[in-house]
Amino acid sequence: MNLTIIVLVCYLAAVFGIGLYNGRAGAKNEEDYYLGDRFFGPLPTAISMGATDSSGWIFIGAIGYAYLAGPVSFWMYPGFAVAALLNWLFIGPKLRRESVELGALDLIDYFEKKIHKTTKDTSHTVKIIGAALVVLFFIPYMSSQLTAAGKTIHSLINLDYNAGLIFSAVFVTFYCFWGGYKSVIYTDFMQGSLMLLVFFIFPPILIAKIGGWGAFWAAAQAIDPVMGTLTGGAAGSAAVGVIIGLLFYGIGEFGQPHILQRFFSAKDDNTLKYGTIVSSVWMIGVMCGSSILGCIARVLLENLDDPEYAFPVLVGQLMPPVVSGIVIGAIFAAVQSTFSSQLLVAVQAVASNIIKPLSKRNYTDTQLVTIGKVTMVVMCVLSTAIALLDIDSVFSLVVFAWSGLASAFGPLCVLLIYRPHKVNKASAITGMLVGLSVSTIWYLAGLSAYCMELVPGMLASWAIIELLGGMGSKTEKAR
């Protein structure tokens, strides 16, 4: 067994141990299983959120995109940094306090309970439709994480792609099954720290290897003139559309249930106050590091058949086995952190937000946790099956799922927090479906080259909620 595999095995054993140790007490009820009893401080909250947010996309999809598109990829990161900051300052504190007050366990549960409070409507339609949309997008989203894991393992230790993919799914599902949210957040904390370390250390080492910044950019532009532009080769209105789309990609932060879940589990307002600083440093370091590494890979590996193999191949060719093992661990960290968080939220969507209201039965705490665990196994199998089809790139799958979730849930979340009088059952349901439909049609029509699909999707959702909410308010006053 070579050193790369030994280091990777040690890393996976450490992650597994942390997951089992923190989940050793089991879960006494739904709040414990899905939120860890809301008792997490700034470091685990902020770093686990960053790791969950970035996913295997940051090492595989984002670096692959930068490899092809060049410096234009940097336009994504100001939007991400600003949106994440706004999330922590203006969404997180209110969402945390209101979720405690309402007893809401996730974003979809919050939607229903806030609408119940403001309109006195006691139906479960919003919850069921919202949960169905979570499942619809999370299964391909989770599949993209497994695809990233399969590509990494295949590239660096020459294990069969499908075998690596299946191993990743089983590995993460086991510690989620065992300990629920507590296992997830502490393993994410460890993995997020490793990701940050890799992105801070590797770019300067590789640039020095090329001969410094000047030599690096000169070599990049000599390979492809696109590497010397900030528009990816686009010009005129097309260039403006590309830049605006990438800048606004970050606003999708407001509608991602697996990311916002960290606000639900934060201990108090001070957690979010100090977590804002940690999150900002983490986000800037990781995001900028990925684009730089993509451009570096273009210089050192000119003709890759699949750009999403860029970073694993780069490490495998240039770094000693011990370092390769650490990097595989970091990529696994990105994959596992997002897959585990999304898996838990998807399970919650099915078990708590669909099965429980539809069955109209009173389950015990033990029964609810058991339903969640059975659902988890089913979700794991479905996402693995889709990943094995290998139907799309990691980047494309993540962008599509991210945009769909943002368009369906982002405007509704913001409006329920700041303009609850504009939201009723009809406007919430229509807003979710219209946002999702516009985003999907825009994507399928190929218009994303001009503007990222989440921009028209979120605008359409916001407009329809405001319109129908206003009409509903007038109707109520007339009565």
PDB file of N, CA and C in Angstrom, residues 368-454:
ATOM      1  N   LEU A 368     -40.251   8.719  14.892  1.00  0.00           N
ATOM      2  CA  LEU A 368     -39.879   9.780  13.956  1.00  0.00           C
ATOM      3  C   LEU A 368     -38.410   9.672  13.547  1.00  0.00           C
ATOM      4  N   VAL A 369     -37.542   9.382  14.518  1.00  0.00           N
ATOM      5  CA  VAL A 369     -36.119   9.217  14.218  1.00  0.00           C
ATOM      6  C   VAL A 369     -35.904   7.986  13.332  1.00  0.00           C
ATOM      7  N   THR A 370     -36.637   6.918  13.618  1.00  0.00           N
ATOM      8  CA  THR A 370     -36.518   5.694  12.809  1.00  0.00           C
ATOM      9  C   THR A 370     -36.972   5.932  11.372  1.00  0.00           C
ATOM     10  N   ILE A 371     -38.074   6.647  11.198  1.00  0.00           N
ATOM     11  CA  ILE A 371     -38.547   6.987   9.848  1.00  0.00           C
ATOM     12  C   ILE A 371     -37.468   7.776   9.111  1.00  0.00           C
ATOM     13  N   GLY A 372     -36.840   8.704   9.828  1.00  0.00           N
ATOM     14  CA  GLY A 372     -35.762   9.492   9.231  1.00  0.00           C
ATOM     15  C   GLY A 372     -34.604   8.632   8.773  1.00  0.00           C
ATOM     16  N   LYS A 373     -34.217   7.655   9.567  1.00  0.00           N
ATOM     17  CA  LYS A 373     -33.079   6.796   9.225  1.00  0.00           C
ATOM     18  C   LYS A 373     -33.386   5.903   8.026  1.00  0.00           C
ATOM     19  N   VAL A 374     -34.600   5.378   7.967  1.00  0.00           N
ATOM     20  CA  VAL A 374     -34.984   4.557   6.814  1.00  0.00           C
ATOM     21  C   VAL A 374     -34.991   5.416   5.538  1.00  0.00           C
ATOM     22  N   THR A 375     -35.528   6.623   5.668  1.00  0.00           N
ATOM     23  CA  THR A 375     -35.545   7.552   4.533  1.00  0.00           C
ATOM     24  C   THR A 375     -34.126   7.866   4.072  1.00  0.00           C
ATOM     25  N   MET A 376     -33.201   7.978   5.010  1.00  0.00           N
ATOM     26  CA  MET A 376     -31.810   8.273   4.686  1.00  0.00           C
ATOM     27  C   MET A 376     -31.211   7.215   3.774  1.00  0.00           C
ATOM     28  N   VAL A 377     -31.484   5.954   4.075  1.00  0.00           N
ATOM     29  CA  VAL A 377     -30.960   4.862   3.247  1.00  0.00           C
ATOM     30  C   VAL A 377     -31.523   4.954   1.828  1.00  0.00           C
ATOM     31  N   VAL A 378     -32.811   5.253   1.719  1.00  0.00           N
ATOM     32  CA  VAL A 378     -33.450   5.376   0.406  1.00  0.00           C
ATOM     33  C   VAL A 378     -32.826   6.532  -0.386  1.00  0.00           C
ATOM     34  N   MET A 379     -32.623   7.680   0.278  1.00  0.00           N
ATOM     35  CA  MET A 379     -32.021   8.847  -0.388  1.00  0.00           C
ATOM     36  C   MET A 379     -30.615   8.533  -0.871  1.00  0.00           C
ATOM     37  N   CYS A 380     -29.872   7.812  -0.060  1.00  0.00           N
ATOM     38  CA  CYS A 380     -28.506   7.430  -0.428  1.00  0.00           C
ATOM     39  C   CYS A 380     -28.511   6.580  -1.699  1.00  0.00           C
ATOM     40  N   VAL A 381     -29.411   5.619  -1.756  1.00  0.00           N
ATOM     41  CA  VAL A 381     -29.493   4.728  -2.919  1.00  0.00           C
ATOM     42  C   VAL A 381     -29.878   5.504  -4.179  1.00  0.00           C
ATOM     43  N   LEU A 382     -30.856   6.402  -4.062  1.00  0.00           N
ATOM     44  CA  LEU A 382     -31.308   7.177  -5.220  1.00  0.00           C
ATOM     45  C   LEU A 382     -30.208   8.090  -5.757  1.00  0.00           C
ATOM     46  N   SER A 383     -29.544   8.821  -4.867  1.00  0.00           N
ATOM     47  CA  SER A 383     -28.500   9.749  -5.318  1.00  0.00           C
ATOM     48  C   SER A 383     -27.318   8.992  -5.901  1.00  0.00           C
ATOM     49  N   THR A 384     -27.004   7.837  -5.338  1.00  0.00           N
ATOM     50  CA  THR A 384     -25.905   7.016  -5.874  1.00  0.00           C
ATOM     51  C   THR A 384     -26.258   6.496  -7.260  1.00  0.00           C
ATOM     52  N   ALA A 385     -27.492   6.067  -7.439  1.00  0.00           N
ATOM     53  CA  ALA A 385     -27.930   5.542  -8.746  1.00  0.00           C
ATOM     54  C   ALA A 385     -27.819   6.615  -9.825  1.00  0.00           C
ATOM     55  N   ILE A 386     -28.226   7.845  -9.504  1.00  0.00           N
ATOM     56  CA  ILE A 386     -28.132   8.934 -10.483  1.00  0.00           C
ATOM     57  C   ILE A 386     -26.672   9.257 -10.787  1.00  0.00           C
ATOM     58  N   ALA A 387     -25.832   9.270  -9.747  1.00  0.00           N
ATOM     59  CA  ALA A 387     -24.411   9.560  -9.958  1.00  0.00           C
ATOM     60  C   ALA A 387     -23.767   8.511 -10.864  1.00  0.00           C
ATOM     61  N   LEU A 388     -24.179   7.263 -10.736  1.00  0.00           N
ATOM     62  CA  LEU A 388     -23.606   6.185 -11.553  1.00  0.00           C
ATOM     63  C   LEU A 388     -23.953   6.339 -13.033  1.00  0.00           C
ATOM     64  N   LEU A 389     -25.012   7.089 -13.332  1.00  0.00           N
ATOM     65  CA  LEU A 389     -25.374   7.331 -14.726  1.00  0.00           C
ATOM     66  C   LEU A 389     -24.393   8.280 -15.401  1.00  0.00           C
ATOM     67  N   ASP A 390     -23.701   9.103 -14.592  1.00  0.00           N
ATOM     68  CA  ASP A 390     -22.680  10.036 -15.091  1.00  0.00           C
ATOM     69  C   ASP A 390     -23.236  10.878 -16.242  1.00  0.00           C
ATOM     70  N   ILE A 391     -24.396  11.526 -15.987  1.00  0.00           N
ATOM     71  CA  ILE A 391     -25.086  12.212 -17.080  1.00  0.00           C
ATOM     72  C   ILE A 391     -24.636  13.653 -17.285  1.00  0.00           C
ATOM     73  N   ASP A 392     -23.907  14.239 -16.364  1.00  0.00           N
ATOM     74  CA  ASP A 392     -23.509  15.634 -16.527  1.00  0.00           C
ATOM     75  C   ASP A 392     -22.289  15.921 -15.681  1.00  0.00           C
ATOM     76  N   SER A 393     -21.700  17.096 -15.901  1.00  0.00           N
ATOM     77  CA  SER A 393     -20.519  17.487 -15.132  1.00  0.00           C
ATOM     78  C   SER A 393     -20.924  17.934 -13.738  1.00  0.00           C
ATOM     79  N   VAL A 394     -19.975  17.909 -12.821  1.00  0.00           N
ATOM     80  CA  VAL A 394     -20.224  18.382 -11.456  1.00  0.00           C
ATOM     81  C   VAL A 394     -20.650  19.838 -11.482  1.00  0.00           C
ATOM     82  N   PHE A 395     -19.946  20.645 -12.277  1.00  0.00           N
ATOM     83  CA  PHE A 395     -20.245  22.077 -12.329  1.00  0.00           C
ATOM     84  C   PHE A 395     -21.678  22.319 -12.786  1.00  0.00           C
ATOM     85  N   SER A 396     -22.093  21.651 -13.862  1.00  0.00           N
ATOM     86  CA  SER A 396     -23.434  21.864 -14.414  1.00  0.00           C
ATOM     87  C   SER A 396     -24.522  21.421 -13.444  1.00  0.00           C
ATOM     88  N   LEU A 397     -24.328  20.265 -12.805  1.00  0.00           N
ATOM     89  CA  LEU A 397     -25.323  19.767 -11.855  1.00  0.00           C
ATOM     90  C   LEU A 397     -25.491  20.712 -10.673  1.00  0.00           C
ATOM     91  N   VAL A 398     -24.368  21.206 -10.142  1.00  0.00           N
ATOM     92  CA  VAL A 398     -24.427  22.081  -8.976  1.00  0.00           C
ATOM     93  C   VAL A 398     -25.064  23.422  -9.333  1.00  0.00           C
ATOM     94  N   VAL A 399     -24.664  23.991 -10.483  1.00  0.00           N
ATOM     95  CA  VAL A 399     -25.229  25.276 -10.900  1.00  0.00           C
ATOM     96  C   VAL A 399     -26.742  25.166 -11.084  1.00  0.00           C
ATOM     97  N   PHE A 400     -27.189  24.089 -11.730  1.00  0.00           N
ATOM     98  CA  PHE A 400     -28.624  23.907 -11.967  1.00  0.00           C
ATOM     99  C   PHE A 400     -29.392  23.769 -10.653  1.00  0.00           C
ATOM    100  N   ALA A 401     -28.894  22.919  -9.743  1.00  0.00           N
ATOM    101  CA  ALA A 401     -29.577  22.707  -8.466  1.00  0.00           C
ATOM    102  C   ALA A 401     -29.539  23.964  -7.607  1.00  0.00           C
ATOM    103  N   TRP A 402     -28.380  24.620  -7.563  1.00  0.00           N
ATOM    104  CA  TRP A 402     -28.221  25.854  -6.781  1.00  0.00           C
ATOM    105  C   TRP A 402     -29.213  26.911  -7.258  1.00  0.00           C
ATOM    106  N   SER A 403     -29.316  27.088  -8.562  1.00  0.00           N
ATOM    107  CA  SER A 403     -30.204  28.106  -9.123  1.00  0.00           C
ATOM    108  C   SER A 403     -31.667  27.774  -8.868  1.00  0.00           C
ATOM    109  N   GLY A 404     -32.017  26.497  -9.008  1.00  0.00           N
ATOM    110  CA  GLY A 404     -33.404  26.100  -8.767  1.00  0.00           C
ATOM    111  C   GLY A 404     -33.831  26.334  -7.327  1.00  0.00           C
ATOM    112  N   LEU A 405     -32.974  25.953  -6.383  1.00  0.00           N
ATOM    113  CA  LEU A 405     -33.281  26.157  -4.963  1.00  0.00           C
ATOM    114  C   LEU A 405     -33.356  27.644  -4.625  1.00  0.00           C
ATOM    115  N   ALA A 406     -32.407  28.415  -5.158  1.00  0.00           N
ATOM    116  CA  ALA A 406     -32.392  29.857  -4.891  1.00  0.00           C
ATOM    117  C   ALA A 406     -33.649  30.522  -5.423  1.00  0.00           C
ATOM    118  N   SER A 407     -34.063  30.150  -6.627  1.00  0.00           N
ATOM    119  CA  SER A 407     -35.242  30.765  -7.245  1.00  0.00           C
ATOM    120  C   SER A 407     -36.528  30.389  -6.519  1.00  0.00           C
ATOM    121  N   ALA A 408     -36.601  29.158  -6.033  1.00  0.00           N
ATOM    122  CA  ALA A 408     -37.811  28.708  -5.340  1.00  0.00           C
ATOM    123  C   ALA A 408     -37.913  29.260  -3.922  1.00  0.00           C
ATOM    124  N   PHE A 409     -36.783  29.310  -3.194  1.00  0.00           N
ATOM    125  CA  PHE A 409     -36.843  29.592  -1.760  1.00  0.00           C
ATOM    126  C   PHE A 409     -36.257  30.944  -1.329  1.00  0.00           C
ATOM    127  N   GLY A 410     -35.325  31.505  -2.100  1.00  0.00           N
ATOM    128  CA  GLY A 410     -34.655  32.734  -1.671  1.00  0.00           C
ATOM    129  C   GLY A 410     -35.592  33.905  -1.443  1.00  0.00           C
ATOM    130  N   PRO A 411     -36.371  34.315  -2.442  1.00  0.00           N
ATOM    131  CA  PRO A 411     -37.287  35.446  -2.240  1.00  0.00           C
ATOM    132  C   PRO A 411     -38.311  35.189  -1.135  1.00  0.00           C
ATOM    133  N   LEU A 412     -38.832  33.965  -1.075  1.00  0.00           N
ATOM    134  CA  LEU A 412     -39.823  33.637  -0.046  1.00  0.00           C
ATOM    135  C   LEU A 412     -39.228  33.772   1.350  1.00  0.00           C
ATOM    136  N   CYS A 413     -37.993  33.313   1.527  1.00  0.00           N
ATOM    137  CA  CYS A 413     -37.337  33.418   2.828  1.00  0.00           C
ATOM    138  C   CYS A 413     -37.162  34.871   3.245  1.00  0.00           C
ATOM    139  N   VAL A 414     -36.634  35.698   2.339  1.00  0.00           N
ATOM    140  CA  VAL A 414     -36.391  37.113   2.659  1.00  0.00           C
ATOM    141  C   VAL A 414     -37.699  37.847   2.949  1.00  0.00           C
ATOM    142  N   LEU A 415     -38.713  37.592   2.131  1.00  0.00           N
ATOM    143  CA  LEU A 415     -39.995  38.281   2.327  1.00  0.00           C
ATOM    144  C   LEU A 415     -40.686  37.843   3.614  1.00  0.00           C
ATOM    145  N   LEU A 416     -40.594  36.576   3.968  1.00  0.00           N
ATOM    146  CA  LEU A 416     -41.219  36.127   5.226  1.00  0.00           C
ATOM    147  C   LEU A 416     -40.543  36.765   6.437  1.00  0.00           C
ATOM    148  N   ILE A 417     -39.257  37.061   6.319  1.00  0.00           N
ATOM    149  CA  ILE A 417     -38.544  37.689   7.427  1.00  0.00           C
ATOM    150  C   ILE A 417     -38.843  39.184   7.492  1.00  0.00           C
ATOM    151  N   TYR A 418     -38.838  39.874   6.344  1.00  0.00           N
ATOM    152  CA  TYR A 418     -38.921  41.336   6.348  1.00  0.00           C
ATOM    153  C   TYR A 418     -40.257  41.907   5.868  1.00  0.00           C
ATOM    154  N   ARG A 419     -41.038  41.145   5.130  1.00  0.00           N
ATOM    155  CA  ARG A 419     -42.348  41.626   4.660  1.00  0.00           C
ATOM    156  C   ARG A 419     -43.389  40.511   4.773  1.00  0.00           C
ATOM    157  N   PRO A 420     -43.583  39.982   5.982  1.00  0.00           N
ATOM    158  CA  PRO A 420     -44.485  38.831   6.147  1.00  0.00           C
ATOM    159  C   PRO A 420     -45.922  39.112   5.734  1.00  0.00           C
ATOM    160  N   HIS A 421     -46.328  40.388   5.779  1.00  0.00           N
ATOM    161  CA  HIS A 421     -47.702  40.724   5.385  1.00  0.00           C
ATOM    162  C   HIS A 421     -47.936  40.516   3.883  1.00  0.00           C
ATOM    163  N   LYS A 422     -46.842  40.372   3.107  1.00  0.00           N
ATOM    164  CA  LYS A 422     -46.957  40.151   1.673  1.00  0.00           C
ATOM    165  C   LYS A 422     -47.024  38.662   1.308  1.00  0.00           C
ATOM    166  N   VAL A 423     -46.947  37.805   2.316  1.00  0.00           N
ATOM    167  CA  VAL A 423     -46.876  36.371   2.025  1.00  0.00           C
ATOM    168  C   VAL A 423     -48.095  35.652   2.604  1.00  0.00           C
ATOM    169  N   ASN A 424     -48.798  34.941   1.752  1.00  0.00           N
ATOM    170  CA  ASN A 424     -49.855  34.040   2.199  1.00  0.00           C
ATOM    171  C   ASN A 424     -49.646  32.692   1.507  1.00  0.00           C
ATOM    172  N   LYS A 425     -50.523  31.756   1.738  1.00  0.00           N
ATOM    173  CA  LYS A 425     -50.328  30.418   1.176  1.00  0.00           C
ATOM    174  C   LYS A 425     -50.245  30.460  -0.350  1.00  0.00           C
ATOM    175  N   ALA A 426     -51.171  31.183  -0.972  1.00  0.00           N
ATOM    176  CA  ALA A 426     -51.208  31.218  -2.439  1.00  0.00           C
ATOM    177  C   ALA A 426     -49.955  31.868  -3.014  1.00  0.00           C
ATOM    178  N   SER A 427     -49.534  33.002  -2.432  1.00  0.00           N
ATOM    179  CA  SER A 427     -48.363  33.696  -2.972  1.00  0.00           C
ATOM    180  C   SER A 427     -47.094  32.889  -2.737  1.00  0.00           C
ATOM    181  N   ALA A 428     -47.009  32.201  -1.601  1.00  0.00           N
ATOM    182  CA  ALA A 428     -45.823  31.391  -1.304  1.00  0.00           C
ATOM    183  C   ALA A 428     -45.695  30.225  -2.294  1.00  0.00           C
ATOM    184  N   ILE A 429     -46.780  29.498  -2.502  1.00  0.00           N
ATOM    185  CA  ILE A 429     -46.741  28.347  -3.412  1.00  0.00           C
ATOM    186  C   ILE A 429     -46.464  28.795  -4.847  1.00  0.00           C
ATOM    187  N   THR A 430     -47.177  29.831  -5.289  1.00  0.00           N
ATOM    188  CA  THR A 430     -46.976  30.322  -6.654  1.00  0.00           C
ATOM    189  C   THR A 430     -45.573  30.865  -6.841  1.00  0.00           C
ATOM    190  N   GLY A 431     -45.070  31.576  -5.843  1.00  0.00           N
ATOM    191  CA  GLY A 431     -43.720  32.129  -5.926  1.00  0.00           C
ATOM    192  C   GLY A 431     -42.673  31.038  -6.067  1.00  0.00           C
ATOM    193  N   MET A 432     -42.809  29.972  -5.282  1.00  0.00           N
ATOM    194  CA  MET A 432     -41.857  28.868  -5.379  1.00  0.00           C
ATOM    195  C   MET A 432     -41.890  28.234  -6.769  1.00  0.00           C
ATOM    196  N   LEU A 433     -43.095  27.963  -7.265  1.00  0.00           N
ATOM    197  CA  LEU A 433     -43.228  27.259  -8.538  1.00  0.00           C
ATOM    198  C   LEU A 433     -42.830  28.130  -9.732  1.00  0.00           C
ATOM    199  N   VAL A 434     -43.187  29.420  -9.683  1.00  0.00           N
ATOM    200  CA  VAL A 434     -42.823  30.330 -10.777  1.00  0.00           C
ATOM    201  C   VAL A 434     -41.308  30.533 -10.812  1.00  0.00           C
ATOM    202  N   GLY A 435     -40.690  30.753  -9.648  1.00  0.00           N
ATOM    203  CA  GLY A 435     -39.240  30.931  -9.604  1.00  0.00           C
ATOM    204  C   GLY A 435     -38.516  29.716 -10.157  1.00  0.00           C
ATOM    205  N   LEU A 436     -38.953  28.543  -9.723  1.00  0.00           N
ATOM    206  CA  LEU A 436     -38.357  27.295 -10.203  1.00  0.00           C
ATOM    207  C   LEU A 436     -38.545  27.146 -11.712  1.00  0.00           C
ATOM    208  N   SER A 437     -39.752  27.429 -12.206  1.00  0.00           N
ATOM    209  CA  SER A 437     -40.052  27.255 -13.634  1.00  0.00           C
ATOM    210  C   SER A 437     -39.231  28.203 -14.504  1.00  0.00           C
ATOM    211  N   VAL A 438     -39.154  29.469 -14.115  1.00  0.00           N
ATOM    212  CA  VAL A 438     -38.399  30.448 -14.905  1.00  0.00           C
ATOM    213  C   VAL A 438     -36.921  30.076 -14.935  1.00  0.00           C
ATOM    214  N   SER A 439     -36.384  29.692 -13.772  1.00  0.00           N
ATOM    215  CA  SER A 439     -34.972  29.297 -13.702  1.00  0.00           C
ATOM    216  C   SER A 439     -34.690  28.091 -14.600  1.00  0.00           C
ATOM    217  N   THR A 440     -35.570  27.105 -14.562  1.00  0.00           N
ATOM    218  CA  THR A 440     -35.375  25.881 -15.347  1.00  0.00           C
ATOM    219  C   THR A 440     -35.500  26.150 -16.844  1.00  0.00           C
ATOM    220  N   ILE A 441     -36.522  26.908 -17.236  1.00  0.00           N
ATOM    221  CA  ILE A 441     -36.719  27.230 -18.657  1.00  0.00           C
ATOM    222  C   ILE A 441     -35.529  28.027 -19.191  1.00  0.00           C
ATOM    223  N   TRP A 442     -35.063  28.988 -18.408  1.00  0.00           N
ATOM    224  CA  TRP A 442     -33.907  29.802 -18.801  1.00  0.00           C
ATOM    225  C   TRP A 442     -32.676  28.912 -19.028  1.00  0.00           C
ATOM    226  N   TYR A 443     -32.481  27.977 -18.120  1.00  0.00           N
ATOM    227  CA  TYR A 443     -31.336  27.053 -18.213  1.00  0.00           C
ATOM    228  C   TYR A 443     -31.448  26.156 -19.444  1.00  0.00           C
ATOM    229  N   LEU A 444     -32.626  25.559 -19.648  1.00  0.00           N
ATOM    230  CA  LEU A 444     -32.815  24.629 -20.764  1.00  0.00           C
ATOM    231  C   LEU A 444     -32.780  25.341 -22.116  1.00  0.00           C
ATOM    232  N   ALA A 445     -33.136  26.633 -22.131  1.00  0.00           N
ATOM    233  CA  ALA A 445     -33.125  27.404 -23.376  1.00  0.00           C
ATOM    234  C   ALA A 445     -31.720  27.868 -23.755  1.00  0.00           C
ATOM    235  N   GLY A 446     -30.756  27.592 -22.880  1.00  0.00           N
ATOM    236  CA  GLY A 446     -29.385  27.981 -23.182  1.00  0.00           C
ATOM    237  C   GLY A 446     -29.087  29.451 -22.957  1.00  0.00           C
ATOM    238  N   LEU A 447     -29.942  30.136 -22.189  1.00  0.00           N
ATOM    239  CA  LEU A 447     -29.770  31.574 -21.970  1.00  0.00           C
ATOM    240  C   LEU A 447     -28.784  31.891 -20.854  1.00  0.00           C
ATOM    241  N   SER A 448     -28.306  30.847 -20.162  1.00  0.00           N
ATOM    242  CA  SER A 448     -27.369  31.064 -19.054  1.00  0.00           C
ATOM    243  C   SER A 448     -26.053  31.671 -19.519  1.00  0.00           C
ATOM    244  N   ALA A 449     -25.754  31.544 -20.814  1.00  0.00           N
ATOM    245  CA  ALA A 449     -24.534  32.153 -21.353  1.00  0.00           C
ATOM    246  C   ALA A 449     -24.609  33.674 -21.290  1.00  0.00           C
ATOM    247  N   TYR A 450     -25.829  34.205 -21.223  1.00  0.00           N
ATOM    248  CA  TYR A 450     -26.010  35.651 -21.182  1.00  0.00           C
ATOM    249  C   TYR A 450     -26.259  36.172 -19.769  1.00  0.00           C
ATOM    250  N   CYS A 451     -26.889  35.345 -18.948  1.00  0.00           N
ATOM    251  CA  CYS A 451     -27.147  35.725 -17.554  1.00  0.00           C
ATOM    252  C   CYS A 451     -27.511  34.465 -16.772  1.00  0.00           C
ATOM    253  N   MET A 452     -26.913  34.292 -15.610  1.00  0.00           N
ATOM    254  CA  MET A 452     -27.169  33.101 -14.807  1.00  0.00           C
ATOM    255  C   MET A 452     -28.656  32.979 -14.502  1.00  0.00           C
ATOM    256  N   GLU A 453     -29.186  31.767 -14.617  1.00  0.00           N
ATOM    257  CA  GLU A 453     -30.631  31.537 -14.550  1.00  0.00           C
ATOM    258  C   GLU A 453     -31.264  31.901 -13.214  1.00  0.00           C
ATOM    259  N   LEU A 454     -30.469  31.943 -12.154  1.00  0.00           N
ATOM    260  CA  LEU A 454     -31.084  32.268 -10.860  1.00  0.00           C
ATOM    261  C   LEU A 454     -31.532  33.723 -10.795  1.00  0.00           C
TER     262      LEU A 454
END
